[in-house]
Amino acid sequence: MGMEALTRSEVFERYAVELTRFATSLVGPTEAQDVVSDAFLRSMWSDGWVEVANQRAYLYRVVLSQARMYQRSAGRRRQREHKAALGAVATPPESEVDVWEALGHLSVPERAVIFLTYWEDLPEMDVAAWLGISERTVRRQLSRARHKLGRLLND
């Protein structure tokens, strides 16, 4: 592995806080701990865990995957709730678009690259390695995310 062998609990203690911060940027604070817990269980108890060379990067990818699954599930639930609530409110409530609301309009992969680039201050090369995607994909997702955020925040 190239580093000392850590027990599962040591791996959890080492990365849980930063992965929870990452998950919070993807799915919000309410669901972040569940996403991280599911990611740890899914990865550390798999047969291939002992052969993972970069556990930290691997866990970031698994958290991203779990967040995507959560977002799909939550999206379907919101659609059902919206259909049920149609007509219950005569006029939509006034709302101000703020940064957090705008971030909510980004896809999970876009939020992931925004978080790692701006909150964790990682270069594109590291973001790509952590998420298991190419640097070109990181640049493309950053560009899309910046464009969406600019449009949402300037309207």
PDB file of C-alpha atoms in Angstrom:
ATOM      1  CA  MET A   1       0.000   0.000   0.000  1.00  0.00           C
ATOM      2  CA  GLY A   2       2.865   2.403   0.494  1.00  0.00           C
ATOM      3  CA  MET A   3       1.704   3.571   3.933  1.00  0.00           C
ATOM      4  CA  GLU A   4       1.136   2.044   7.317  1.00  0.00           C
ATOM      5  CA  ALA A   5      -1.849  -0.250   7.499  1.00  0.00           C
ATOM      6  CA  LEU A   6      -4.645   1.475   9.384  1.00  0.00           C
ATOM      7  CA  THR A   7      -7.550  -0.198  11.076  1.00  0.00           C
ATOM      8  CA  ARG A   8     -11.011   0.667   9.823  1.00  0.00           C
ATOM      9  CA  SER A   9     -11.685   2.806  12.893  1.00  0.00           C
ATOM     10  CA  GLU A  10      -8.398   4.701  12.367  1.00  0.00           C
ATOM     11  CA  VAL A  11      -9.351   5.391   8.750  1.00  0.00           C
ATOM     12  CA  PHE A  12     -12.748   6.646   9.893  1.00  0.00           C
ATOM     13  CA  GLU A  13     -11.188   8.880  12.571  1.00  0.00           C
ATOM     14  CA  ARG A  14      -8.660  10.264  10.096  1.00  0.00           C
ATOM     15  CA  TYR A  15     -11.084  11.192   7.284  1.00  0.00           C
ATOM     16  CA  ALA A  16     -14.615  11.442   8.711  1.00  0.00           C
ATOM     17  CA  VAL A  17     -14.581  15.177   9.451  1.00  0.00           C
ATOM     18  CA  GLU A  18     -13.243  16.278   6.071  1.00  0.00           C
ATOM     19  CA  LEU A  19     -15.499  13.867   4.201  1.00  0.00           C
ATOM     20  CA  THR A  20     -18.498  15.166   6.143  1.00  0.00           C
ATOM     21  CA  ARG A  21     -17.556  18.730   5.128  1.00  0.00           C
ATOM     22  CA  PHE A  22     -17.344  17.520   1.530  1.00  0.00           C
ATOM     23  CA  ALA A  23     -20.691  15.697   1.754  1.00  0.00           C
ATOM     24  CA  THR A  24     -22.291  18.779   3.325  1.00  0.00           C
ATOM     25  CA  SER A  25     -21.331  20.785   0.257  1.00  0.00           C
ATOM     26  CA  LEU A  26     -22.958  18.132  -1.935  1.00  0.00           C
ATOM     27  CA  VAL A  27     -26.192  17.253  -0.128  1.00  0.00           C
ATOM     28  CA  GLY A  28     -26.494  19.724   2.740  1.00  0.00           C
ATOM     29  CA  PRO A  29     -25.955  19.333   6.473  1.00  0.00           C
ATOM     30  CA  THR A  30     -29.026  17.207   7.172  1.00  0.00           C
ATOM     31  CA  GLU A  31     -27.966  14.248   5.053  1.00  0.00           C
ATOM     32  CA  ALA A  32     -24.169  14.606   5.029  1.00  0.00           C
ATOM     33  CA  GLN A  33     -23.462  12.253   7.919  1.00  0.00           C
ATOM     34  CA  ASP A  34     -25.673   9.545   6.431  1.00  0.00           C
ATOM     35  CA  VAL A  35     -23.915   9.876   3.070  1.00  0.00           C
ATOM     36  CA  VAL A  36     -20.494   9.593   4.737  1.00  0.00           C
ATOM     37  CA  SER A  37     -21.547   6.661   6.905  1.00  0.00           C
ATOM     38  CA  ASP A  38     -22.933   4.820   3.901  1.00  0.00           C
ATOM     39  CA  ALA A  39     -19.746   5.575   1.960  1.00  0.00           C
ATOM     40  CA  PHE A  40     -17.525   4.234   4.733  1.00  0.00           C
ATOM     41  CA  LEU A  41     -19.606   1.086   5.117  1.00  0.00           C
ATOM     42  CA  ARG A  42     -19.756   0.517   1.377  1.00  0.00           C
ATOM     43  CA  SER A  43     -16.025   0.901   0.856  1.00  0.00           C
ATOM     44  CA  MET A  44     -14.269  -0.341   3.976  1.00  0.00           C
ATOM     45  CA  TRP A  45     -16.212  -3.568   4.192  1.00  0.00           C
ATOM     46  CA  SER A  46     -15.784  -4.444   0.530  1.00  0.00           C
ATOM     47  CA  ASP A  47     -13.407  -7.218  -0.474  1.00  0.00           C
ATOM     48  CA  GLY A  48     -11.132  -4.849  -2.394  1.00  0.00           C
ATOM     49  CA  TRP A  49     -10.595  -2.320   0.446  1.00  0.00           C
ATOM     50  CA  VAL A  50      -7.240  -3.801   1.521  1.00  0.00           C
ATOM     51  CA  GLU A  51      -5.865  -3.223  -1.981  1.00  0.00           C
ATOM     52  CA  VAL A  52      -6.863   0.458  -2.209  1.00  0.00           C
ATOM     53  CA  ALA A  53      -3.667   2.482  -2.653  1.00  0.00           C
ATOM     54  CA  ASN A  54      -5.041   5.965  -1.897  1.00  0.00           C
ATOM     55  CA  GLN A  55      -7.771   5.473   0.683  1.00  0.00           C
ATOM     56  CA  ARG A  56      -8.501   9.189   1.015  1.00  0.00           C
ATOM     57  CA  ALA A  57      -9.109   9.741  -2.713  1.00  0.00           C
ATOM     58  CA  TYR A  58     -11.089   6.508  -2.918  1.00  0.00           C
ATOM     59  CA  LEU A  59     -13.346   7.625  -0.056  1.00  0.00           C
ATOM     60  CA  TYR A  60     -13.950  10.983  -1.751  1.00  0.00           C
ATOM     61  CA  ARG A  61     -15.113   9.133  -4.879  1.00  0.00           C
ATOM     62  CA  VAL A  62     -17.408   6.881  -2.850  1.00  0.00           C
ATOM     63  CA  VAL A  63     -18.889   9.888  -0.998  1.00  0.00           C
ATOM     64  CA  LEU A  64     -19.505  11.548  -4.375  1.00  0.00           C
ATOM     65  CA  SER A  65     -21.234   8.397  -5.623  1.00  0.00           C
ATOM     66  CA  GLN A  66     -23.391   8.155  -2.483  1.00  0.00           C
ATOM     67  CA  ALA A  67     -24.311  11.841  -2.823  1.00  0.00           C
ATOM     68  CA  ARG A  68     -25.421  11.253  -6.414  1.00  0.00           C
ATOM     69  CA  MET A  69     -27.634   8.374  -5.293  1.00  0.00           C
ATOM     70  CA  TYR A  70     -29.078  10.545  -2.529  1.00  0.00           C
ATOM     71  CA  GLN A  71     -29.724  13.417  -4.943  1.00  0.00           C
ATOM     72  CA  ARG A  72     -31.598  11.165  -7.379  1.00  0.00           C
ATOM     73  CA  SER A  73     -33.707   9.753  -4.564  1.00  0.00           C
ATOM     74  CA  ALA A  74     -34.364  13.191  -3.043  1.00  0.00           C
ATOM     75  CA  GLY A  75     -35.252  14.606  -6.470  1.00  0.00           C
ATOM     76  CA  ARG A  76     -37.882  11.951  -7.024  1.00  0.00           C
ATOM     77  CA  ARG A  77     -39.289  12.605  -3.530  1.00  0.00           C
ATOM     78  CA  ARG A  78     -39.440  16.386  -4.169  1.00  0.00           C
ATOM     79  CA  GLN A  79     -41.291  15.807  -7.447  1.00  0.00           C
ATOM     80  CA  ARG A  80     -43.900  13.688  -5.644  1.00  0.00           C
ATOM     81  CA  GLU A  81     -44.268  16.294  -2.887  1.00  0.00           C
ATOM     82  CA  HIS A  82     -44.526  19.125  -5.415  1.00  0.00           C
ATOM     83  CA  LYS A  83     -47.300  17.348  -7.327  1.00  0.00           C
ATOM     84  CA  ALA A  84     -49.158  16.730  -4.065  1.00  0.00           C
ATOM     85  CA  ALA A  85     -48.806  20.369  -3.018  1.00  0.00           C
ATOM     86  CA  LEU A  86     -49.930  21.932  -6.321  1.00  0.00           C
ATOM     87  CA  GLY A  87     -52.787  24.287  -5.680  1.00  0.00           C
ATOM     88  CA  ALA A  88     -52.211  24.316  -1.920  1.00  0.00           C
ATOM     89  CA  VAL A  89     -50.379  27.656  -2.140  1.00  0.00           C
ATOM     90  CA  ALA A  90     -52.158  30.489  -3.948  1.00  0.00           C
ATOM     91  CA  THR A  91     -49.015  32.501  -4.665  1.00  0.00           C
ATOM     92  CA  PRO A  92     -45.440  31.327  -4.472  1.00  0.00           C
ATOM     93  CA  PRO A  93     -43.511  32.750  -1.523  1.00  0.00           C
ATOM     94  CA  GLU A  94     -41.052  35.569  -2.179  1.00  0.00           C
ATOM     95  CA  SER A  95     -37.489  34.309  -2.116  1.00  0.00           C
ATOM     96  CA  GLU A  96     -34.093  35.791  -2.446  1.00  0.00           C
ATOM     97  CA  VAL A  97     -31.468  33.889  -4.359  1.00  0.00           C
ATOM     98  CA  ASP A  98     -28.376  33.539  -2.251  1.00  0.00           C
ATOM     99  CA  VAL A  99     -25.174  31.614  -2.707  1.00  0.00           C
ATOM    100  CA  TRP A 100     -26.384  28.501  -0.879  1.00  0.00           C
ATOM    101  CA  GLU A 101     -29.579  28.372  -2.875  1.00  0.00           C
ATOM    102  CA  ALA A 102     -27.599  28.889  -6.078  1.00  0.00           C
ATOM    103  CA  LEU A 103     -25.245  26.051  -5.154  1.00  0.00           C
ATOM    104  CA  GLY A 104     -28.310  23.865  -4.761  1.00  0.00           C
ATOM    105  CA  HIS A 105     -28.992  24.290  -8.486  1.00  0.00           C
ATOM    106  CA  LEU A 106     -25.660  22.701  -9.412  1.00  0.00           C
ATOM    107  CA  SER A 107     -25.313  19.001 -10.077  1.00  0.00           C
ATOM    108  CA  VAL A 108     -23.521  16.910  -7.455  1.00  0.00           C
ATOM    109  CA  PRO A 109     -20.365  16.601  -9.628  1.00  0.00           C
ATOM    110  CA  GLU A 110     -20.333  20.379 -10.170  1.00  0.00           C
ATOM    111  CA  ARG A 111     -20.694  20.979  -6.425  1.00  0.00           C
ATOM    112  CA  ALA A 112     -17.887  18.501  -5.796  1.00  0.00           C
ATOM    113  CA  VAL A 113     -15.394  20.308  -8.027  1.00  0.00           C
ATOM    114  CA  ILE A 114     -16.487  23.714  -6.649  1.00  0.00           C
ATOM    115  CA  PHE A 115     -16.003  22.483  -3.073  1.00  0.00           C
ATOM    116  CA  LEU A 116     -12.613  20.907  -3.660  1.00  0.00           C
ATOM    117  CA  THR A 117     -11.370  23.827  -5.761  1.00  0.00           C
ATOM    118  CA  TYR A 118     -12.570  26.718  -3.614  1.00  0.00           C
ATOM    119  CA  TRP A 119     -13.142  25.380  -0.094  1.00  0.00           C
ATOM    120  CA  GLU A 120     -10.265  22.892  -0.025  1.00  0.00           C
ATOM    121  CA  ASP A 121      -8.073  25.038  -2.326  1.00  0.00           C
ATOM    122  CA  LEU A 122      -6.943  22.055  -4.391  1.00  0.00           C
ATOM    123  CA  PRO A 123      -5.414  22.426  -7.848  1.00  0.00           C
ATOM    124  CA  GLU A 124      -7.316  20.880 -10.771  1.00  0.00           C
ATOM    125  CA  MET A 125      -4.827  18.005 -10.939  1.00  0.00           C
ATOM    126  CA  ASP A 126      -5.598  16.967  -7.336  1.00  0.00           C
ATOM    127  CA  VAL A 127      -9.358  17.423  -7.765  1.00  0.00           C
ATOM    128  CA  ALA A 128      -9.189  15.128 -10.785  1.00  0.00           C
ATOM    129  CA  ALA A 129      -7.180  12.517  -8.874  1.00  0.00           C
ATOM    130  CA  TRP A 130      -9.447  12.621  -5.826  1.00  0.00           C
ATOM    131  CA  LEU A 131     -12.618  12.246  -7.875  1.00  0.00           C
ATOM    132  CA  GLY A 132     -11.218   9.792 -10.404  1.00  0.00           C
ATOM    133  CA  ILE A 133     -11.932  12.036 -13.383  1.00  0.00           C
ATOM    134  CA  SER A 134      -9.748  13.806 -15.925  1.00  0.00           C
ATOM    135  CA  GLU A 135      -8.441  17.349 -15.462  1.00  0.00           C
ATOM    136  CA  ARG A 136     -10.400  18.282 -18.579  1.00  0.00           C
ATOM    137  CA  THR A 137     -13.603  17.097 -16.908  1.00  0.00           C
ATOM    138  CA  VAL A 138     -12.733  19.154 -13.818  1.00  0.00           C
ATOM    139  CA  ARG A 139     -12.233  22.257 -15.985  1.00  0.00           C
ATOM    140  CA  ARG A 140     -15.489  21.620 -17.860  1.00  0.00           C
ATOM    141  CA  GLN A 141     -17.490  21.125 -14.650  1.00  0.00           C
ATOM    142  CA  LEU A 142     -15.920  24.226 -13.084  1.00  0.00           C
ATOM    143  CA  SER A 143     -16.774  26.254 -16.164  1.00  0.00           C
ATOM    144  CA  ARG A 144     -20.385  25.048 -16.180  1.00  0.00           C
ATOM    145  CA  ALA A 145     -20.741  25.629 -12.452  1.00  0.00           C
ATOM    146  CA  ARG A 146     -19.300  29.148 -12.645  1.00  0.00           C
ATOM    147  CA  HIS A 147     -21.603  29.979 -15.561  1.00  0.00           C
ATOM    148  CA  LYS A 148     -24.688  28.686 -13.719  1.00  0.00           C
ATOM    149  CA  LEU A 149     -23.735  30.471 -10.503  1.00  0.00           C
ATOM    150  CA  GLY A 150     -23.075  33.709 -12.357  1.00  0.00           C
ATOM    151  CA  ARG A 151     -26.441  33.502 -14.104  1.00  0.00           C
ATOM    152  CA  LEU A 152     -28.308  32.672 -10.881  1.00  0.00           C
ATOM    153  CA  LEU A 153     -26.605  35.269  -8.729  1.00  0.00           C
ATOM    154  CA  ASN A 154     -26.831  38.094 -11.262  1.00  0.00           C
ATOM    155  CA  ASP A 155     -30.543  37.694 -12.071  1.00  0.00           C
TER     156      ASP A 155
END
